[in-house]
Short mmCIF file of C-alpha atoms in Angstrom, two decimals:
data_model
loop_
_atom_site.label_atom_id
_atom_site.label_comp_id
_atom_site.label_asym_id
_atom_site.label_seq_id
_atom_site.Cartn_x
_atom_site.Cartn_y
_atom_site.Cartn_z
CA MET Y 246 55.14 192.76 96.50
CA ALA Y 247 54.04 192.25 100.09
CA SER Y 248 53.83 188.53 99.50
CA SER Y 249 57.27 188.56 97.89
CA SER Y 250 58.75 190.59 100.79
CA SER Y 251 57.22 188.24 103.34
CA SER Y 252 58.59 185.25 101.49
CA PHE Y 253 62.04 186.83 101.33
CA SER Y 254 61.94 187.68 105.05
CA SER Y 255 60.86 184.16 105.96
CA SER Y 256 63.56 182.68 103.76
CA THR Y 257 66.23 184.95 105.26
CA THR Y 258 65.14 184.16 108.81
CA SER Y 259 65.23 180.45 108.03
CA THR Y 260 68.71 180.74 106.56
CA ILE Y 261 70.04 182.74 109.52
CA THR Y 262 68.46 180.27 111.96
CA SER Y 263 70.02 177.33 110.11
CA LYS Y 264 73.42 179.00 110.13
CA PHE Y 265 73.10 179.83 113.83
CA ILE Y 266 72.18 176.25 114.70
CA GLY Y 267 75.03 175.01 112.53
CA LEU Y 268 77.43 177.37 114.32
CA LEU Y 269 76.26 176.09 117.71
CA LEU Y 270 76.75 172.50 116.59
CA LEU Y 271 80.23 173.33 115.29
CA LEU Y 272 81.17 175.07 118.54
CA SER Y 273 79.79 172.15 120.53
CA LEU Y 274 81.84 169.70 118.45
CA GLN Y 275 85.00 171.78 118.87
CA ILE Y 276 84.52 171.97 122.64
CA ASP Y 277 83.90 168.22 122.81
CA LEU Y 278 87.04 167.49 120.79
CA LEU Y 279 89.05 169.88 122.93
CA LEU Y 280 87.90 168.48 126.22
CA GLY Y 281 87.89 164.85 125.09
CA SER Y 282 87.07 162.39 127.78
CA SER Y 283 87.98 164.79 130.56
CA ILE Y 284 84.35 165.91 130.89
CA HIS Y 285 83.56 162.40 132.00
CA LEU Y 286 86.20 162.26 134.70
CA LYS Y 287 85.19 160.71 138.00
CA ASN Y 288 83.49 162.98 140.53
CA GLN Y 289 83.10 165.92 138.13
CA THR Y 290 79.78 167.56 138.91
CA SER Y 291 79.80 170.73 136.81
CA PHE Y 292 81.02 171.97 133.47
CA ARG Y 293 84.19 174.02 134.04
CA PRO Y 294 85.79 174.57 130.60
CA ASP Y 295 88.53 176.82 132.02
CA ILE Y 296 89.70 174.10 134.42
CA ASP Y 297 89.33 171.30 131.86
CA ILE Y 298 91.25 173.20 129.19
CA GLN Y 299 94.05 173.93 131.67
CA LYS Y 300 94.21 170.26 132.57
CA LEU Y 301 94.37 169.19 128.93
CA ARG Y 302 97.13 171.69 128.30
CA ARG Y 303 99.10 170.14 131.16
CA VAL Y 304 98.42 166.66 129.75
CA GLU Y 305 99.61 167.72 126.29
CA ALA Y 306 102.75 169.26 127.79
CA TYR Y 307 103.45 166.03 129.67
CA LEU Y 308 102.91 163.92 126.53
CA ASN Y 309 105.25 166.14 124.55
CA ARG Y 310 107.85 165.70 127.27
CA ILE Y 311 107.56 161.93 127.72
CA ASN Y 312 106.95 160.83 124.09
CA LYS Y 313 110.34 161.38 122.49
CA PRO Y 314 111.12 161.83 118.77
CA SER Y 315 111.38 158.43 117.08
CA ILE Y 316 113.05 157.01 113.99
CA LYS Y 317 110.52 154.19 113.46
CA THR Y 318 106.95 153.37 114.52
CA ILE Y 319 105.66 149.83 115.09
CA HIS Y 320 101.96 148.99 115.57
CA SER Y 321 101.37 146.11 117.97
CA PRO Y 322 98.44 143.65 117.54
CA ASP Y 323 97.11 144.68 120.98
CA GLY Y 324 96.76 148.33 119.92
CA ASP Y 325 100.00 149.63 121.42
CA VAL Y 326 102.17 151.98 119.39
CA ILE Y 327 105.87 151.30 119.85
CA GLU Y 328 108.22 154.13 118.99
CA CYS Y 329 111.91 153.47 118.30
CA VAL Y 330 113.58 156.33 120.16
CA PRO Y 331 117.31 157.14 119.86
CA SER Y 332 118.88 155.82 123.06
CA HIS Y 333 120.33 159.17 124.13
CA LEU Y 334 116.90 160.85 123.83
CA GLN Y 335 115.02 158.52 126.21
CA PRO Y 336 113.40 160.12 129.31
CA ALA Y 337 116.26 159.10 131.62
CA PHE Y 338 118.49 161.72 130.02
CA ASP Y 339 116.14 164.51 131.09
CA HIS Y 340 117.63 163.98 134.57
CA PRO Y 341 120.04 166.79 135.50
CA GLN Y 342 122.79 164.28 136.34
CA LEU Y 343 122.41 162.49 132.99
CA GLN Y 344 121.83 165.34 130.56
CA GLY Y 345 124.17 165.18 127.59
CA GLN Y 346 125.27 161.63 128.36
CA LYS Y 347 124.66 158.30 126.62
CA PRO Y 348 123.80 154.84 128.02
CA LEU Y 349 126.69 152.93 129.56
CA ASP Y 350 128.16 149.85 127.93
CA SER Y 351 127.22 146.48 129.36
CA PRO Y 352 129.16 145.61 132.52
CA ASP Y 353 131.40 142.59 132.88
CA ARG Y 354 129.55 139.54 134.20
CA SER Y 355 132.30 136.97 133.80
CA SER Y 356 132.82 136.56 137.54
CA ARG Y 357 129.26 135.43 138.32
CA ARG Y 358 129.03 131.91 139.71
CA ASN Y 359 126.24 129.41 140.38
CA GLU Y 360 124.13 130.74 137.49
CA THR Y 361 121.38 128.62 135.94
CA THR Y 362 120.20 129.22 132.35
CA ASN Y 363 117.03 127.19 131.88
CA GLU Y 364 114.43 129.93 131.35
CA GLU Y 365 112.02 130.17 128.44
CA SER Y 366 112.81 132.90 125.91
CA PHE Y 367 111.08 136.23 126.55
CA ASN Y 368 108.55 137.39 123.95
CA GLN Y 369 106.25 140.41 123.62
CA LEU Y 370 103.25 140.92 121.34
CA TRP Y 371 104.66 143.96 119.54
CA SER Y 372 107.72 142.07 118.27
CA MET Y 373 105.94 138.91 117.07
CA SER Y 374 105.42 140.39 113.58
CA GLY Y 375 109.18 140.38 113.10
CA GLU Y 376 109.47 144.16 113.43
CA SER Y 377 112.30 145.50 115.56
CA CYS Y 378 114.00 148.74 116.51
CA PRO Y 379 117.36 149.60 114.93
CA LEU Y 380 120.58 149.48 116.92
CA GLY Y 381 121.14 152.71 118.79
CA SER Y 382 117.44 153.06 119.61
CA ILE Y 383 115.10 151.65 122.25
CA PRO Y 384 111.43 150.56 121.86
CA MET Y 385 109.13 152.81 123.91
CA ARG Y 386 105.40 152.24 124.36
CA LYS Y 387 103.77 155.52 123.31
CA THR Y 388 101.78 157.16 126.10
CA THR Y 389 98.40 158.47 124.90
CA LYS Y 390 96.04 161.15 126.16
CA ASN Y 391 93.59 158.42 127.20
CA ASP Y 392 96.31 156.73 129.27
CA VAL Y 393 96.81 159.91 131.27
CA LEU Y 394 93.11 160.78 131.58
CA ARG Y 395 92.38 157.34 133.10
CA ALA Y 396 94.57 158.25 136.06
CA ASN Y 397 93.19 159.89 139.18
CA SER Y 398 95.46 162.87 138.52
CA LEU Y 399 98.26 163.90 136.20
CA ARG Y 400 100.59 164.30 139.18
CA ARG Y 401 100.07 160.66 140.17
CA PHE Y 402 100.10 159.21 136.65
CA GLY Y 403 102.66 156.43 136.32
CA ARG Y 404 103.15 156.19 140.09
CA LYS Y 405 101.94 153.81 142.73
CA LEU Y 406 99.57 155.25 145.31
CA ARG Y 407 101.38 156.30 148.44
CA ARG Y 408 101.44 153.49 150.94
CA PRO Y 409 103.89 151.74 153.25
CA ILE Y 410 105.70 148.73 151.80
CA ARG Y 411 104.53 145.44 153.27
CA ARG Y 412 106.48 144.53 156.40
CA ASP Y 413 103.66 143.11 158.51
CA SER Y 414 100.05 142.09 157.91
CA SER Y 415 98.75 145.59 157.27
CA GLY Y 416 98.62 146.79 153.68
CA GLY Y 417 96.35 149.80 153.41
CA GLY Y 418 94.29 148.24 150.61
CA HIS Y 419 97.30 146.40 149.15
CA GLU Y 420 97.34 142.65 149.82
CA HIS Y 421 100.35 140.36 149.38
CA ALA Y 422 101.40 136.75 149.25
CA VAL Y 423 105.18 136.85 149.46
CA VAL Y 424 108.41 135.31 150.67
CA PHE Y 425 111.24 137.53 151.85
CA VAL Y 426 114.71 137.55 153.38
CA ASN Y 427 116.26 140.28 155.48
CA GLY Y 428 119.01 140.87 158.00
CA GLU Y 429 121.94 140.78 155.56
CA GLN Y 430 123.39 142.90 152.77
CA TYR Y 431 121.95 141.98 149.36
CA TYR Y 432 123.33 143.01 145.98
CA GLY Y 433 120.62 141.56 143.79
CA ALA Y 434 118.02 138.84 143.34
CA LYS Y 435 116.91 136.35 140.72
CA ALA Y 436 113.84 134.18 140.04
CA SER Y 437 111.78 132.66 137.26
CA ILE Y 438 108.26 134.10 137.42
CA ASN Y 439 105.24 132.24 136.02
CA VAL Y 440 103.15 134.54 133.73
CA TRP Y 441 99.33 134.60 133.83
CA ALA Y 442 96.54 137.02 132.95
CA PRO Y 443 94.58 137.39 136.23
CA ARG Y 444 91.17 139.06 136.16
CA VAL Y 445 91.13 142.60 137.57
CA THR Y 446 87.59 143.59 138.50
CA ASP Y 447 87.99 147.32 139.14
CA ALA Y 448 89.54 149.89 136.80
CA TYR Y 449 91.64 151.33 139.64
CA GLU Y 450 92.99 148.02 140.93
CA PHE Y 451 95.94 145.96 139.71
CA SER Y 452 97.43 142.52 140.09
CA LEU Y 453 101.18 142.02 139.87
CA SER Y 454 103.96 139.51 140.49
CA GLN Y 455 107.43 140.90 141.07
CA ILE Y 456 110.78 141.04 142.81
CA TRP Y 457 111.39 143.87 145.32
CA LEU Y 458 114.82 145.09 146.43
CA ILE Y 459 114.26 147.20 149.55
CA SER Y 460 116.33 149.40 151.81
CA GLY Y 461 115.57 152.14 154.32
CA SER Y 462 113.63 152.55 157.52
CA PHE Y 463 110.12 151.95 156.06
CA GLY Y 464 109.45 155.64 156.66
CA HIS Y 465 109.74 158.50 154.21
CA ASP Y 466 113.24 157.39 153.19
CA LEU Y 467 112.22 153.95 151.87
CA ASN Y 468 114.11 152.90 148.70
CA THR Y 469 112.80 150.18 146.37
CA ILE Y 470 113.65 148.69 142.99
CA GLU Y 471 110.87 146.52 141.55
CA ALA Y 472 110.35 144.48 138.38
CA GLY Y 473 108.00 141.77 137.14
CA TRP Y 474 104.67 141.58 135.32
CA GLN Y 475 101.37 143.30 136.07
CA VAL Y 476 97.79 143.66 134.87
CA SER Y 477 96.70 147.28 135.35
CA PRO Y 478 93.64 148.56 133.42
CA GLU Y 479 94.21 152.08 134.75
CA LEU Y 480 97.79 152.31 133.53
CA TYR Y 481 97.46 150.45 130.21
CA GLY Y 482 93.75 150.39 129.35
CA ASP Y 483 93.48 146.60 129.03
CA ASN Y 484 93.91 143.29 130.88
CA TYR Y 485 97.13 142.00 129.32
CA PRO Y 486 100.02 140.99 131.59
CA ARG Y 487 102.82 143.47 130.92
CA PHE Y 488 106.50 143.57 131.79
CA PHE Y 489 107.15 146.49 134.12
CA THR Y 490 109.71 148.20 136.32
CA TYR Y 491 109.37 150.61 139.24
CA TRP Y 492 111.57 152.55 141.65
CA THR Y 493 111.24 155.05 144.49
CA THR Y 494 113.62 156.68 146.94
CA ASP Y 495 111.06 158.32 149.26
CA ALA Y 496 108.40 155.69 149.95
CA TYR Y 497 106.36 156.39 146.79
CA GLN Y 498 105.83 160.06 147.64
CA ALA Y 499 107.43 162.21 144.93
CA THR Y 500 110.18 160.15 143.30
CA GLY Y 501 110.09 157.25 140.90
CA CYS Y 502 107.59 155.82 138.44
CA TYR Y 503 106.59 152.83 136.39
CA ASN Y 504 108.66 151.93 133.35
CA LEU Y 505 110.05 154.96 131.45
CA LEU Y 506 107.37 157.44 132.54
CA CYS Y 507 109.91 159.68 134.28
CA SER Y 508 113.66 160.23 134.20
CA GLY Y 509 115.41 157.43 136.06
CA PHE Y 510 115.81 153.97 134.54
CA VAL Y 511 118.25 153.92 131.60
CA GLN Y 512 117.32 151.37 128.91
CA THR Y 513 120.13 149.88 126.83
CA ASN Y 514 118.28 147.13 124.94
CA ASN Y 515 116.58 147.53 121.54
CA LYS Y 516 114.49 144.33 121.77
CA ILE Y 517 112.41 144.79 124.96
CA ALA Y 518 109.63 147.38 125.38
CA ILE Y 519 109.07 148.04 129.07
CA GLY Y 520 105.31 148.28 129.66
CA ALA Y 521 104.46 146.10 126.63
CA ALA Y 522 102.37 142.92 126.78
CA ILE Y 523 104.03 139.55 127.37
CA SER Y 524 103.18 136.62 125.13
CA PRO Y 525 102.50 133.75 125.53
CA ARG Y 526 100.87 133.35 128.94
CA SER Y 527 100.19 130.28 131.04
CA SER Y 528 96.85 128.49 130.90
CA TYR Y 529 94.99 126.42 133.50
CA ASN Y 530 95.75 122.71 132.99
CA GLY Y 531 97.82 123.74 129.96
CA ARG Y 532 101.29 124.96 129.00
CA GLN Y 533 103.19 127.04 131.52
CA PHE Y 534 105.40 130.00 130.70
CA ASP Y 535 107.74 131.90 132.95
CA ILE Y 536 110.27 134.70 132.59
CA GLY Y 537 113.71 134.68 134.12
CA LEU Y 538 114.28 137.97 135.92
CA MET Y 539 117.37 139.23 137.69
CA ILE Y 540 118.36 142.54 139.28
CA TRP Y 541 122.01 142.91 140.29
CA LYS Y 542 124.47 145.60 141.31
CA ASP Y 543 127.51 146.16 139.11
CA PRO Y 544 130.47 146.00 141.53
CA LYS Y 545 132.53 148.37 139.40
CA HIS Y 546 130.16 151.33 138.86
CA GLY Y 547 127.49 150.57 141.48
CA HIS Y 548 124.46 150.77 139.17
CA TRP Y 549 121.57 148.28 139.47
CA TRP Y 550 121.14 146.28 136.24
CA LEU Y 551 117.98 144.51 135.06
CA GLU Y 552 118.43 141.23 133.19
CA LEU Y 553 115.95 138.92 131.45
CA GLY Y 554 116.21 135.24 130.61
CA ASN Y 555 119.62 134.04 129.53
CA GLY Y 556 121.68 137.19 129.94
CA LEU Y 557 119.55 139.78 128.10
CA LEU Y 558 120.40 143.10 129.74
CA VAL Y 559 117.50 145.58 129.63
CA GLY Y 560 119.16 148.57 131.31
CA TYR Y 561 120.03 150.00 134.71
CA TRP Y 562 118.96 152.24 137.57
CA PRO Y 563 121.81 154.71 138.22
CA ALA Y 564 123.11 154.48 141.78
CA PHE Y 565 122.72 158.23 142.33
CA LEU Y 566 118.92 157.88 142.20
CA PHE Y 567 118.97 156.31 145.65
CA SER Y 568 120.07 156.98 149.19
CA HIS Y 569 120.08 153.60 151.00
CA LEU Y 570 120.12 151.49 147.82
CA ARG Y 571 123.19 153.37 146.67
CA SER Y 572 125.16 150.75 148.62
CA HIS Y 573 123.01 147.61 149.00
CA ALA Y 574 119.54 146.23 149.79
CA SER Y 575 118.57 145.14 153.30
CA MET Y 576 115.53 143.08 152.22
CA VAL Y 577 114.57 141.06 149.15
CA GLN Y 578 110.95 140.13 148.53
CA PHE Y 579 109.30 137.86 145.92
CA GLY Y 580 105.59 137.37 145.25
CA GLY Y 581 102.23 138.79 144.34
CA GLU Y 582 100.32 141.95 145.19
CA VAL Y 583 96.81 143.18 144.46
CA VAL Y 584 94.85 146.31 145.27
CA ASN Y 585 91.64 145.68 147.21
CA SER Y 586 89.63 148.90 146.82
CA ARG Y 587 86.38 147.34 148.15
CA SER Y 588 84.54 149.54 145.64
CA SER Y 589 81.48 147.27 145.87
CA GLY Y 590 81.55 147.24 149.68
CA ALA Y 591 83.00 143.72 149.74
CA HIS Y 592 86.43 142.23 149.13
CA THR Y 593 87.56 142.61 145.54
CA GLY Y 594 87.28 139.75 143.06
CA THR Y 595 90.61 140.75 141.51
CA GLN Y 596 92.72 137.62 141.13
CA MET Y 597 96.34 137.11 142.13
CA GLY Y 598 98.57 134.89 140.01
CA SER Y 599 96.38 132.37 138.17
CA GLY Y 600 93.37 133.13 140.37
CA HIS Y 601 93.77 129.75 142.09
CA PHE Y 602 95.12 128.88 145.52
CA ALA Y 603 98.63 127.56 146.09
CA ASP Y 604 97.62 124.03 147.07
CA GLU Y 605 96.36 123.31 143.52
CA GLY Y 606 100.00 123.11 142.42
CA PHE Y 607 101.58 122.94 138.98
CA GLU Y 608 99.56 123.96 135.89
CA LYS Y 609 96.89 125.45 138.16
CA ALA Y 610 98.52 127.80 140.67
CA ALA Y 611 101.09 130.47 139.80
CA TYR Y 612 104.68 129.98 140.93
CA PHE Y 613 108.14 131.49 141.41
CA ARG Y 614 111.09 129.10 141.06
CA ASN Y 615 114.88 129.12 141.42
CA LEU Y 616 114.91 131.97 143.95
CA GLN Y 617 118.40 133.31 144.60
CA VAL Y 618 120.14 136.41 145.96
CA VAL Y 619 123.39 138.06 144.87
CA ASP Y 620 126.25 138.66 147.29
CA TRP Y 621 128.93 141.41 147.34
CA ASP Y 622 131.20 139.37 145.01
CA ASN Y 623 128.47 138.91 142.36
CA ASN Y 624 127.76 135.28 143.30
CA LEU Y 625 124.26 133.80 143.16
CA LEU Y 626 123.33 132.17 146.47
CA PRO Y 627 120.32 130.23 147.80
CA LEU Y 628 118.01 132.01 150.25
CA LYS Y 629 118.63 131.60 153.98
CA ASN Y 630 116.15 132.27 156.79
CA LEU Y 631 113.24 132.60 154.40
CA HIS Y 632 110.01 134.17 155.72
CA VAL Y 633 106.62 133.32 154.18
CA LEU Y 634 103.59 135.56 154.57
CA ALA Y 635 100.08 135.99 153.15
CA ASP Y 636 98.25 139.09 154.41
CA HIS Y 637 94.82 137.46 153.95
CA PRO Y 638 95.25 133.72 153.31
CA ALA Y 639 91.52 133.14 152.82
CA CYS Y 640 91.76 135.44 149.79
CA TYR Y 641 95.31 134.79 148.52
CA ASP Y 642 97.72 132.24 149.97
CA ILE Y 643 101.25 130.90 149.49
CA ARG Y 644 103.10 127.58 149.90
CA GLN Y 645 106.88 127.34 149.77
CA GLY Y 646 109.05 124.34 148.88
CA LYS Y 647 112.46 123.19 147.67
CA ASN Y 648 113.77 120.48 145.33
CA ASN Y 649 116.74 119.72 143.10
CA VAL Y 650 115.12 120.98 139.90
CA TRP Y 651 113.38 124.20 140.99
CA GLY Y 652 115.63 125.02 143.94
CA THR Y 653 113.69 127.25 146.33
CA TYR Y 654 110.19 127.84 144.92
CA PHE Y 655 106.66 128.70 145.95
CA TYR Y 656 103.09 128.56 144.67
CA TYR Y 657 100.86 131.51 145.48
CA GLY Y 658 97.70 133.39 144.54
CA GLY Y 659 93.95 133.10 144.79
CA PRO Y 660 90.59 134.36 143.54
CA GLY Y 661 90.04 137.20 145.98
CA ARG Y 662 86.42 137.31 147.04
CA ASN Y 663 84.97 133.87 147.86
CA PRO Y 664 82.83 132.38 150.66
CA ARG Y 665 85.82 132.45 153.03
CA CYS Y 666 86.88 135.91 151.89
CA PRO Y 667 83.70 138.04 151.91
#
């Protein structure tokens, strides 16, 4: 009996121990699933489940707010999920001044003069399978938990880091190779922008090529409208060049965002996904691809419209979003920008444009061509009194020119760190 009792006790103890270990493993798994990748966030030095759970709850609340109900889901070859969201449910209509409204009809463009229509057609990876969103909906790139957790903070997710816009050779970690005009009233801008996939060497850096419309005093009241393509591993989780938009009305402090990540830009097009990868891209010594991009102010209603290629309207920034840009822009800027975080203690190796300097020319260096501005009467005009500037020409440079085919154009870019740019 004693032997039997001992055996029973040992067996019971073993069973309880196994169950206890199993329970611990289960609890550990549940905690890990709950916290996800947040326990690996940068600079975290101790396990604080109360703080991490609160953060994830805020992330989930944000995702529920920004990812709207859809009527169709499309899976892109690059891993993106594109949701077809009813137009009146897009994030723009969370804005108090837009609640309950619907997107405006396309404005009249019949009066525009001096327009060229020689751009390549605009394509994105998600639509190359032949899938599309139904009329009355817009394609939205679904924002994931990992997208948000890659950011330095939820509050700054989808926003540029606060910094002054470039108006001299100081950039606060942001380096530019640009041309710009100022001193007049501008009602839009147009250019064809060469698309590449530059290497970005740090997860918190980016490389972009864009048009800026700017107004304000370069203080806290700075207004900008921006659009072009960018490579941003932090924002998108990969190194594809992606079509993007941006706006701010207070110098990047509390207003504005990339793409549709806040209420602001109103999308009207069911064929373009803002934030989705562009395809094809240019190749060194190979075929070149560019996208025609235009931002212009509707004279009738005053909103700023975004247009691609040969008249494809993407949507508009409502005039009420802005203070100075409610009337017109005072500066227009074209070119490239990179973030130089110097995370290795030296200049970044993040490339601008093709990663090659301007003097290499066509098929090697990146370019903008057919630069124009829009006047008060909706006419496209050539640029006058053009300024050319590279913050650090040993790292990224620029060379401007003009001919009968490309109008005003420039080559720009560079490799970043090199023997002349340590």
